[in-house]
Coordinates of N, CA and C in Angstrom, one line a residue:
X1 N 198.6 93.8 107.3 CA 197.8 93.5 108.4 C 196.3 93.5 108.1
X2 N 195.9 94.5 107.2 CA 194.5 94.6 106.9 C 193.9 93.3 106.2
X3 N 194.8 92.7 105.4 CA 194.4 91.5 104.6 C 194.4 90.2 105.4
X4 N 194.9 90.3 106.7 CA 195.0 89.1 107.5 C 193.6 88.8 108.1
X5 N 193.4 87.5 108.4 CA 192.1 87.1 109.0 C 192.3 87.3 110.5
X6 N 191.3 87.2 111.3 CA 191.3 87.3 112.7 C 192.2 86.3 113.4
X7 N 192.1 85.1 112.9 CA 193.0 84.1 113.4 C 194.5 84.4 113.2
X8 N 194.8 84.9 112.0 CA 196.2 85.2 111.6 C 196.7 86.4 112.5
X9 N 195.8 87.3 112.7 CA 196.2 88.5 113.5 C 196.5 88.0 115.0
X10 N 195.6 87.1 115.5 CA 195.8 86.6 116.8 C 197.1 85.9 116.9
X11 N 197.4 85.0 116.0 CA 198.7 84.2 116.0 C 199.9 85.2 115.9
X12 N 199.8 86.2 115.0 CA 200.8 87.2 114.9 C 201.1 87.9 116.2
X13 N 200.0 88.3 116.9 CA 200.1 89.0 118.2 C 200.8 88.0 119.3
X14 N 200.4 86.8 119.3 CA 201.0 85.8 120.2 C 202.5 85.7 120.0
X15 N 202.9 85.5 118.7 CA 204.3 85.4 118.4 C 205.1 86.7 118.8
X16 N 204.5 87.8 118.5 CA 205.1 89.1 118.9 C 205.3 89.3 120.4
X17 N 204.2 88.8 121.1 CA 204.3 88.9 122.6 C 205.3 88.0 123.1
X18 N 205.4 86.8 122.6 CA 206.5 85.9 123.1 C 207.8 86.4 122.8
X19 N 208.0 87.0 121.6 CA 209.3 87.6 121.3 C 209.7 88.8 122.3
X20 N 208.7 89.6 122.6 CA 208.8 90.7 123.5 C 209.2 90.2 124.9
X21 N 208.6 89.1 125.3 CA 208.9 88.5 126.7 C 210.4 88.0 126.7
X22 N 210.8 87.4 125.6 CA 212.1 86.9 125.5 C 213.2 88.0 125.5
X23 N 212.8 89.1 124.9 CA 213.7 90.3 124.8 C 213.8 90.9 126.2
X24 N 212.7 91.0 126.9 CA 212.8 91.6 128.3 C 213.6 90.7 129.2
X25 N 213.4 89.4 129.1 CA 214.2 88.4 130.0 C 215.7 88.6 129.7
X26 N 216.0 88.7 128.4 CA 217.4 88.8 128.0 C 218.0 90.2 128.5
X27 N 217.2 91.2 128.4 CA 217.6 92.5 128.9 C 217.9 92.5 130.5
X28 N 216.9 91.9 131.2 CA 217.1 91.7 132.6 C 218.3 90.9 133.0
X29 N 218.6 89.8 132.2 CA 219.7 89.0 132.5 C 220.9 89.8 132.3
X30 N 221.0 90.6 131.2 CA 222.2 91.4 131.0 C 222.4 92.4 132.1
X31 N 221.3 93.0 132.5 CA 221.4 94.0 133.7 C 221.9 93.3 134.9
X32 N 221.5 92.1 135.2 CA 221.9 91.3 136.3 C 223.4 91.1 136.3
X33 N 223.9 90.8 135.0 CA 225.4 90.5 134.9 C 226.1 91.8 135.2
X34 N 225.7 92.9 134.7 CA 226.5 94.1 135.0 C 226.4 94.5 136.4
X35 N 225.3 94.2 137.1 CA 225.2 94.5 138.5 C 226.1 93.6 139.3
X36 N 226.2 92.3 138.9 CA 227.2 91.4 139.6 C 228.6 91.8 139.4
X37 N 229.0 92.4 138.3 CA 230.3 92.8 138.1 C 230.6 94.0 139.0
X38 N 229.7 94.9 139.3 CA 229.9 96.1 140.1 C 230.0 95.6 141.5
X39 N 229.3 94.5 141.9 CA 229.4 94.0 143.3 C 230.7 93.4 143.5
X40 N 231.2 92.7 142.5 CA 232.6 92.1 142.6 C 233.6 93.2 142.8
X41 N 233.6 94.2 142.0 CA 234.5 95.3 142.1 C 234.5 95.9 143.5
X42 N 233.3 96.1 144.0 CA 233.1 96.8 145.3 C 233.7 95.8 146.3
X43 N 233.5 94.6 146.3 CA 234.0 93.7 147.3 C 235.6 93.6 147.3
X44 N 236.1 93.7 146.0 CA 237.6 93.7 146.0 C 238.2 95.0 146.5
X45 N 237.5 96.1 146.3 CA 238.1 97.4 146.8 C 238.0 97.4 148.4
X46 N 236.9 96.8 149.0 CA 236.8 96.8 150.4 C 237.7 95.7 151.0
X47 N 238.1 94.8 150.2 CA 238.9 93.7 150.7 C 240.3 94.2 151.3
X48 N 240.8 95.2 150.7 CA 242.1 95.8 151.2 C 242.0 96.4 152.5
X49 N 240.8 97.0 152.8 CA 240.6 97.6 154.1 C 240.6 96.6 155.3
X50 N 240.1 95.4 155.0 CA 240.0 94.4 156.0 C 241.3 93.6 156.1
X51 N 242.2 93.8 155.3 CA 243.5 92.9 155.2 C 244.3 93.3 156.4
X52 N 244.9 92.2 157.0 CA 245.9 92.5 158.1 C 247.1 93.3 157.7
X53 N 247.6 94.1 158.6 CA 248.7 95.0 158.3 C 249.9 94.3 157.8
X54 N 250.3 93.1 158.3 CA 251.5 92.4 157.8 C 251.3 92.0 156.3
X55 N 250.1 91.6 156.0 CA 249.8 91.2 154.6 C 249.9 92.4 153.7
X56 N 249.4 93.5 154.1 CA 249.5 94.7 153.3 C 251.0 95.1 153.1
X57 N 251.7 95.0 154.2 CA 253.2 95.4 154.1 C 253.9 94.4 153.2
X58 N 253.6 93.1 153.3 CA 254.2 92.2 152.4 C 253.9 92.5 150.9
X59 N 252.6 92.8 150.6 CA 252.2 93.1 149.2 C 252.9 94.4 148.8
X60 N 253.0 95.4 149.6 CA 253.7 96.6 149.3 C 255.2 96.3 149.0
X61 N 255.8 95.5 149.8 CA 257.2 95.2 149.5 C 257.4 94.4 148.2
X62 N 256.5 93.5 147.9 CA 256.6 92.8 146.6 C 256.5 93.7 145.4
X63 N 255.6 94.7 145.6 CA 255.4 95.7 144.4 C 256.5 96.7 144.3
X64 N 257.1 97.1 145.4 CA 257.9 98.3 145.3 C 259.5 98.0 145.6
X65 N 259.8 96.9 146.1 CA 261.2 96.6 146.5 C 261.7 95.5 145.5
X66 N 262.8 95.7 144.8 CA 263.3 94.7 144.0 C 264.4 94.0 144.7
X67 N 264.3 92.7 144.8 CA 265.3 91.9 145.5 C 266.3 91.3 144.6

């Protein structure tokens, strides 16, 4: 770094800053995907509570009764 000119140091800093921005965007995107997965799991677990009684009974029979 000490042997670099001012212009070279500025260019180096710009490239490093762009790389850091891309890294942050990628991390935010990955966090968003993990949050979406937890939302889907939560909606699936609450879906059973809103299910009509007959549908619950039908699913129970399909799982536990061998015809």
